[in-house]
Amino acid sequence: DLTGRASGLYRSPSNRPGDKGFIDMKASIGSVAATAVPKYLPFALGNNLLKWLNQSLKGGTARNVELTLNGPLSQFPFPEGRGGTFEVRFDLDNLHLRYLPDWPGVEKANGSARFFGSSMAIDVKQAALQKQVAVSAKVEIKSFNTPVLTVDGNAKGKAYDFIQFVRYSPLYESNRHLIESTELIGLAALDLKLSVPLSGKAAPKIL
């Protein structure tokens, strides 16, 4: 489901303890379905990250994919660029992202993504929420070793559509009376920050 180019070299492991070989590779892919991205990422990035990507990427296209991998594989994925380089960059086109199962997802998202060392950042420049609300957001994991997903977003649209967003999110139960007794008209804006542990059973937090 993809075509691309790759070049580089690989040195097989020596007899030294802990040596897993050395790699110096660059690769590029014109486009690939966003839902296929997780299966091309190394398992060493961690099950929590790959599981989240598989659950959250619902549609769209990754374009202009660029991979750089350089260094001793015993130190992969080279956190913060220490000891080598692991970087994947690509543009996002018409992405459907369901960042949390219980929250409304964003659709028609355009932006970019970057995996660097043991971190991930998805920068959504523009998207639609509940089909009507205009959204921009940054979705990050600072370390795959202790994976905590943060969502920092803002949205603008009709006040009624924001009420619909809250109605279909976990915010509804704790604000049910206020929501059902309030009638809003006109335009509104919302800044929302979430922190979501991807391992363990800790609940998402609104920051």
PDB file of C-alpha atoms in Angstrom:
ATOM      1  CA  ASP A   1       0.000   0.000   0.000  1.00  0.00           C
ATOM      2  CA  LEU A   2       2.980   2.303  -0.459  1.00  0.00           C
ATOM      3  CA  THR A   3       5.922   3.077  -2.708  1.00  0.00           C
ATOM      4  CA  GLY A   4       9.090   4.830  -1.685  1.00  0.00           C
ATOM      5  CA  ARG A   5      12.857   5.038  -1.780  1.00  0.00           C
ATOM      6  CA  ALA A   6      15.489   4.011   0.757  1.00  0.00           C
ATOM      7  CA  SER A   7      19.270   4.062   0.956  1.00  0.00           C
ATOM      8  CA  GLY A   8      21.813   3.323   3.625  1.00  0.00           C
ATOM      9  CA  LEU A   9      24.072   0.793   5.230  1.00  0.00           C
ATOM     10  CA  TYR A  10      23.849  -1.760   8.007  1.00  0.00           C
ATOM     11  CA  ARG A  11      26.693  -3.271   9.996  1.00  0.00           C
ATOM     12  CA  SER A  12      25.909  -6.588  11.642  1.00  0.00           C
ATOM     13  CA  PRO A  13      26.602  -7.042  15.373  1.00  0.00           C
ATOM     14  CA  SER A  14      30.085  -7.861  16.544  1.00  0.00           C
ATOM     15  CA  ASN A  15      30.968 -10.224  19.373  1.00  0.00           C
ATOM     16  CA  ARG A  16      31.022  -7.375  21.871  1.00  0.00           C
ATOM     17  CA  PRO A  17      28.401  -7.700  24.654  1.00  0.00           C
ATOM     18  CA  GLY A  18      25.294  -5.666  23.921  1.00  0.00           C
ATOM     19  CA  ASP A  19      26.213  -4.851  20.335  1.00  0.00           C
ATOM     20  CA  LYS A  20      23.133  -5.018  18.097  1.00  0.00           C
ATOM     21  CA  GLY A  21      24.716  -3.601  15.000  1.00  0.00           C
ATOM     22  CA  PHE A  22      24.828  -0.152  13.424  1.00  0.00           C
ATOM     23  CA  ILE A  23      22.543   1.433  10.845  1.00  0.00           C
ATOM     24  CA  ASP A  24      22.640   4.571   8.726  1.00  0.00           C
ATOM     25  CA  MET A  25      19.499   4.870   6.608  1.00  0.00           C
ATOM     26  CA  LYS A  26      17.273   7.428   4.951  1.00  0.00           C
ATOM     27  CA  ALA A  27      13.904   6.648   3.386  1.00  0.00           C
ATOM     28  CA  SER A  28      11.056   8.579   1.802  1.00  0.00           C
ATOM     29  CA  ILE A  29       7.483   7.690   0.912  1.00  0.00           C
ATOM     30  CA  GLY A  30       5.186   9.796  -1.248  1.00  0.00           C
ATOM     31  CA  SER A  31       1.956   8.892   0.520  1.00  0.00           C
ATOM     32  CA  VAL A  32       0.426   6.163   2.640  1.00  0.00           C
ATOM     33  CA  ALA A  33      -2.908   5.695   4.395  1.00  0.00           C
ATOM     34  CA  ALA A  34      -2.709   7.179   7.894  1.00  0.00           C
ATOM     35  CA  THR A  35      -4.254   4.024   9.321  1.00  0.00           C
ATOM     36  CA  ALA A  36      -1.248   2.054   8.011  1.00  0.00           C
ATOM     37  CA  VAL A  37       1.395   4.214   9.716  1.00  0.00           C
ATOM     38  CA  PRO A  38       1.595   2.161  12.969  1.00  0.00           C
ATOM     39  CA  LYS A  39       2.563  -1.051  11.197  1.00  0.00           C
ATOM     40  CA  TYR A  40       5.640   0.611   9.704  1.00  0.00           C
ATOM     41  CA  LEU A  41       6.910   1.931  13.053  1.00  0.00           C
ATOM     42  CA  PRO A  42       9.402  -0.138  15.093  1.00  0.00           C
ATOM     43  CA  PHE A  43       8.008  -2.312  17.901  1.00  0.00           C
ATOM     44  CA  ALA A  44      10.733  -0.853  20.120  1.00  0.00           C
ATOM     45  CA  LEU A  45       8.712   2.379  20.386  1.00  0.00           C
ATOM     46  CA  GLY A  46       6.428   0.553  22.774  1.00  0.00           C
ATOM     47  CA  ASN A  47       3.100  -1.224  22.785  1.00  0.00           C
ATOM     48  CA  ASN A  48       1.257   1.676  24.447  1.00  0.00           C
ATOM     49  CA  LEU A  49       2.130   4.092  21.639  1.00  0.00           C
ATOM     50  CA  LEU A  50       1.380   1.630  18.828  1.00  0.00           C
ATOM     51  CA  LYS A  51      -1.916   0.647  20.450  1.00  0.00           C
ATOM     52  CA  TRP A  52      -2.961   4.299  20.743  1.00  0.00           C
ATOM     53  CA  LEU A  53      -2.062   4.984  17.115  1.00  0.00           C
ATOM     54  CA  ASN A  54      -4.003   1.935  15.920  1.00  0.00           C
ATOM     55  CA  GLN A  55      -7.059   3.003  17.907  1.00  0.00           C
ATOM     56  CA  SER A  56      -6.869   6.713  17.119  1.00  0.00           C
ATOM     57  CA  LEU A  57      -5.987   6.962  13.423  1.00  0.00           C
ATOM     58  CA  LYS A  58      -9.315   6.397  11.674  1.00  0.00           C
ATOM     59  CA  GLY A  59      -8.691   7.826   8.214  1.00  0.00           C
ATOM     60  CA  GLY A  60      -6.736  10.250   6.087  1.00  0.00           C
ATOM     61  CA  THR A  61      -3.370  10.256   4.353  1.00  0.00           C
ATOM     62  CA  ALA A  62       0.246  10.703   5.434  1.00  0.00           C
ATOM     63  CA  ARG A  63       2.228  12.481   2.710  1.00  0.00           C
ATOM     64  CA  ASN A  64       5.880  13.382   2.150  1.00  0.00           C
ATOM     65  CA  VAL A  65       7.082  10.841   4.700  1.00  0.00           C
ATOM     66  CA  GLU A  66      10.786  11.189   5.563  1.00  0.00           C
ATOM     67  CA  LEU A  67      12.709   8.752   7.781  1.00  0.00           C
ATOM     68  CA  THR A  68      16.211   9.205   9.212  1.00  0.00           C
ATOM     69  CA  LEU A  69      17.767   6.396  11.242  1.00  0.00           C
ATOM     70  CA  ASN A  70      21.416   6.557  12.256  1.00  0.00           C
ATOM     71  CA  GLY A  71      23.337   5.033  15.125  1.00  0.00           C
ATOM     72  CA  PRO A  72      24.026   1.891  17.143  1.00  0.00           C
ATOM     73  CA  LEU A  73      20.809  -0.112  17.426  1.00  0.00           C
ATOM     74  CA  SER A  74      21.577  -0.946  21.057  1.00  0.00           C
ATOM     75  CA  GLN A  75      20.691   2.679  21.875  1.00  0.00           C
ATOM     76  CA  PHE A  76      17.543   2.949  19.733  1.00  0.00           C
ATOM     77  CA  PRO A  77      15.350   5.038  19.727  1.00  0.00           C
ATOM     78  CA  PHE A  78      17.996   7.591  20.812  1.00  0.00           C
ATOM     79  CA  PRO A  79      15.964   9.715  23.280  1.00  0.00           C
ATOM     80  CA  GLU A  80      16.378  13.448  22.600  1.00  0.00           C
ATOM     81  CA  GLY A  81      18.890  12.569  19.882  1.00  0.00           C
ATOM     82  CA  ARG A  82      21.420  11.053  22.297  1.00  0.00           C
ATOM     83  CA  GLY A  83      23.738   8.519  20.636  1.00  0.00           C
ATOM     84  CA  GLY A  84      22.061   8.668  17.232  1.00  0.00           C
ATOM     85  CA  THR A  85      19.023   9.839  15.311  1.00  0.00           C
ATOM     86  CA  PHE A  86      15.556   8.402  14.849  1.00  0.00           C
ATOM     87  CA  GLU A  87      13.185  10.798  13.137  1.00  0.00           C
ATOM     88  CA  VAL A  88      10.046  10.364  11.071  1.00  0.00           C
ATOM     89  CA  ARG A  89       8.252  13.391   9.630  1.00  0.00           C
ATOM     90  CA  PHE A  90       5.158  13.584   7.448  1.00  0.00           C
ATOM     91  CA  ASP A  91       2.282  15.837   6.481  1.00  0.00           C
ATOM     92  CA  LEU A  92      -1.299  14.954   7.327  1.00  0.00           C
ATOM     93  CA  ASP A  93      -4.162  15.325   4.889  1.00  0.00           C
ATOM     94  CA  ASN A  94      -7.865  14.881   5.697  1.00  0.00           C
ATOM     95  CA  LEU A  95      -7.021  13.030   8.904  1.00  0.00           C
ATOM     96  CA  HIS A  96      -9.707  11.550  11.138  1.00  0.00           C
ATOM     97  CA  LEU A  97      -8.226  11.390  14.647  1.00  0.00           C
ATOM     98  CA  ARG A  98     -10.086   9.836  17.589  1.00  0.00           C
ATOM     99  CA  TYR A  99      -7.595  10.832  20.270  1.00  0.00           C
ATOM    100  CA  LEU A 100      -9.724   9.342  23.094  1.00  0.00           C
ATOM    101  CA  PRO A 101     -12.446   6.693  22.791  1.00  0.00           C
ATOM    102  CA  ASP A 102     -15.008   8.644  24.846  1.00  0.00           C
ATOM    103  CA  TRP A 103     -14.419  12.029  23.221  1.00  0.00           C
ATOM    104  CA  PRO A 104     -15.644  13.272  19.839  1.00  0.00           C
ATOM    105  CA  GLY A 105     -12.894  12.935  17.263  1.00  0.00           C
ATOM    106  CA  VAL A 106     -11.579  15.560  14.885  1.00  0.00           C
ATOM    107  CA  GLU A 107     -12.138  15.173  11.146  1.00  0.00           C
ATOM    108  CA  LYS A 108     -10.789  16.730   7.954  1.00  0.00           C
ATOM    109  CA  ALA A 109      -7.590  17.539   9.830  1.00  0.00           C
ATOM    110  CA  ASN A 110      -4.545  18.942   8.076  1.00  0.00           C
ATOM    111  CA  GLY A 111      -1.165  19.365   9.707  1.00  0.00           C
ATOM    112  CA  SER A 112       2.033  17.464  10.369  1.00  0.00           C
ATOM    113  CA  ALA A 113       3.497  14.757  12.584  1.00  0.00           C
ATOM    114  CA  ARG A 114       6.985  14.115  13.920  1.00  0.00           C
ATOM    115  CA  PHE A 115       8.454  11.161  15.766  1.00  0.00           C
ATOM    116  CA  PHE A 116      11.839  12.092  17.218  1.00  0.00           C
ATOM    117  CA  GLY A 117      13.774   9.831  19.548  1.00  0.00           C
ATOM    118  CA  SER A 118      11.255   8.673  22.134  1.00  0.00           C
ATOM    119  CA  SER A 119       8.737  11.467  21.535  1.00  0.00           C
ATOM    120  CA  MET A 120       5.818  12.207  19.230  1.00  0.00           C
ATOM    121  CA  ALA A 121       4.117  15.443  18.201  1.00  0.00           C
ATOM    122  CA  ILE A 122       1.070  15.865  15.960  1.00  0.00           C
ATOM    123  CA  ASP A 123       0.382  19.465  14.990  1.00  0.00           C
ATOM    124  CA  VAL A 124      -3.173  19.938  13.695  1.00  0.00           C
ATOM    125  CA  LYS A 125      -3.351  23.245  11.852  1.00  0.00           C
ATOM    126  CA  GLN A 126      -7.045  23.023  10.981  1.00  0.00           C
ATOM    127  CA  ALA A 127      -9.772  20.460  11.501  1.00  0.00           C
ATOM    128  CA  ALA A 128     -13.487  20.073  12.105  1.00  0.00           C
ATOM    129  CA  LEU A 129     -15.093  18.962  15.368  1.00  0.00           C
ATOM    130  CA  GLN A 130     -18.711  17.796  15.344  1.00  0.00           C
ATOM    131  CA  LYS A 131     -18.552  18.721  11.628  1.00  0.00           C
ATOM    132  CA  GLN A 132     -19.057  22.404  12.405  1.00  0.00           C
ATOM    133  CA  VAL A 133     -16.471  23.663  14.912  1.00  0.00           C
ATOM    134  CA  ALA A 134     -13.069  24.807  13.570  1.00  0.00           C
ATOM    135  CA  VAL A 135     -10.206  23.307  15.570  1.00  0.00           C
ATOM    136  CA  SER A 136      -6.445  23.532  15.903  1.00  0.00           C
ATOM    137  CA  ALA A 137      -4.484  21.396  18.347  1.00  0.00           C
ATOM    138  CA  LYS A 138      -1.176  19.895  19.354  1.00  0.00           C
ATOM    139  CA  VAL A 139      -1.065  16.267  20.462  1.00  0.00           C
ATOM    140  CA  GLU A 140       2.159  15.164  22.149  1.00  0.00           C
ATOM    141  CA  ILE A 141       3.894  12.330  23.943  1.00  0.00           C
ATOM    142  CA  LYS A 142       7.146  13.559  25.446  1.00  0.00           C
ATOM    143  CA  SER A 143       8.532  10.121  26.290  1.00  0.00           C
ATOM    144  CA  PHE A 144       7.472   6.661  25.178  1.00  0.00           C
ATOM    145  CA  ASN A 145       9.021   5.253  28.371  1.00  0.00           C
ATOM    146  CA  THR A 146       6.342   6.909  30.523  1.00  0.00           C
ATOM    147  CA  PRO A 147       3.733   7.627  27.865  1.00  0.00           C
ATOM    148  CA  VAL A 148       1.399  10.482  28.760  1.00  0.00           C
ATOM    149  CA  LEU A 149      -0.610  11.948  25.899  1.00  0.00           C
ATOM    150  CA  THR A 150      -1.293  15.678  26.104  1.00  0.00           C
ATOM    151  CA  VAL A 151      -3.854  17.443  23.949  1.00  0.00           C
ATOM    152  CA  ASP A 152      -3.699  21.233  23.794  1.00  0.00           C
ATOM    153  CA  GLY A 153      -6.369  22.600  21.522  1.00  0.00           C
ATOM    154  CA  ASN A 154      -8.611  25.524  20.771  1.00  0.00           C
ATOM    155  CA  ALA A 155     -11.834  25.690  18.853  1.00  0.00           C
ATOM    156  CA  LYS A 156     -14.166  28.314  17.433  1.00  0.00           C
ATOM    157  CA  GLY A 157     -17.723  27.967  16.228  1.00  0.00           C
ATOM    158  CA  LYS A 158     -21.387  28.305  17.070  1.00  0.00           C
ATOM    159  CA  ALA A 159     -22.182  28.087  20.778  1.00  0.00           C
ATOM    160  CA  TYR A 160     -24.808  25.411  20.072  1.00  0.00           C
ATOM    161  CA  ASP A 161     -22.173  23.163  18.515  1.00  0.00           C
ATOM    162  CA  PHE A 162     -19.990  23.464  21.619  1.00  0.00           C
ATOM    163  CA  ILE A 163     -22.909  22.281  23.723  1.00  0.00           C
ATOM    164  CA  GLN A 164     -23.217  19.280  21.422  1.00  0.00           C
ATOM    165  CA  PHE A 165     -19.498  18.588  21.844  1.00  0.00           C
ATOM    166  CA  VAL A 166     -19.828  18.592  25.638  1.00  0.00           C
ATOM    167  CA  ARG A 167     -22.968  16.458  25.448  1.00  0.00           C
ATOM    168  CA  TYR A 168     -21.039  13.681  23.695  1.00  0.00           C
ATOM    169  CA  SER A 169     -17.964  13.888  25.927  1.00  0.00           C
ATOM    170  CA  PRO A 170     -17.178  12.789  29.516  1.00  0.00           C
ATOM    171  CA  LEU A 171     -17.785  16.412  30.586  1.00  0.00           C
ATOM    172  CA  TYR A 172     -21.525  15.899  30.209  1.00  0.00           C
ATOM    173  CA  GLU A 173     -22.295  13.877  33.351  1.00  0.00           C
ATOM    174  CA  SER A 174     -20.678  16.354  35.751  1.00  0.00           C
ATOM    175  CA  ASN A 175     -22.319  19.320  33.976  1.00  0.00           C
ATOM    176  CA  ARG A 176     -25.643  17.771  32.963  1.00  0.00           C
ATOM    177  CA  HIS A 177     -27.904  20.226  34.826  1.00  0.00           C
ATOM    178  CA  LEU A 178     -26.029  23.288  33.539  1.00  0.00           C
ATOM    179  CA  ILE A 179     -26.000  22.033  29.964  1.00  0.00           C
ATOM    180  CA  GLU A 180     -29.671  21.058  29.849  1.00  0.00           C
ATOM    181  CA  SER A 181     -30.805  24.328  31.444  1.00  0.00           C
ATOM    182  CA  THR A 182     -28.680  26.603  29.269  1.00  0.00           C
ATOM    183  CA  GLU A 183     -29.478  27.907  25.813  1.00  0.00           C
ATOM    184  CA  LEU A 184     -26.591  29.543  24.025  1.00  0.00           C
ATOM    185  CA  ILE A 185     -26.638  31.520  20.810  1.00  0.00           C
ATOM    186  CA  GLY A 186     -23.956  33.234  18.774  1.00  0.00           C
ATOM    187  CA  LEU A 187     -20.297  32.314  18.464  1.00  0.00           C
ATOM    188  CA  ALA A 188     -18.003  30.860  21.113  1.00  0.00           C
ATOM    189  CA  ALA A 189     -14.391  29.799  21.642  1.00  0.00           C
ATOM    190  CA  LEU A 190     -12.936  27.011  23.760  1.00  0.00           C
ATOM    191  CA  ASP A 191      -9.422  26.223  24.982  1.00  0.00           C
ATOM    192  CA  LEU A 192      -9.032  22.651  26.171  1.00  0.00           C
ATOM    193  CA  LYS A 193      -6.022  20.868  27.641  1.00  0.00           C
ATOM    194  CA  LEU A 194      -6.052  17.160  28.442  1.00  0.00           C
ATOM    195  CA  SER A 195      -3.498  14.837  29.998  1.00  0.00           C
ATOM    196  CA  VAL A 196      -4.012  11.151  29.268  1.00  0.00           C
ATOM    197  CA  PRO A 197      -1.785   8.375  30.702  1.00  0.00           C
ATOM    198  CA  LEU A 198      -1.495   5.616  28.090  1.00  0.00           C
ATOM    199  CA  SER A 199      -0.306   2.999  30.571  1.00  0.00           C
ATOM    200  CA  GLY A 200      -2.041   1.897  33.751  1.00  0.00           C
ATOM    201  CA  LYS A 201      -5.594   2.802  34.708  1.00  0.00           C
ATOM    202  CA  ALA A 202      -5.280   6.482  35.563  1.00  0.00           C
ATOM    203  CA  ALA A 203      -8.116   8.597  34.200  1.00  0.00           C
ATOM    204  CA  PRO A 204      -7.610  11.503  31.774  1.00  0.00           C
ATOM    205  CA  LYS A 205      -7.265  14.900  33.436  1.00  0.00           C
ATOM    206  CA  ILE A 206      -8.442  18.283  32.255  1.00  0.00           C
ATOM    207  CA  LEU A 207      -5.646  20.789  32.862  1.00  0.00           C
TER     208      LEU A 207
END
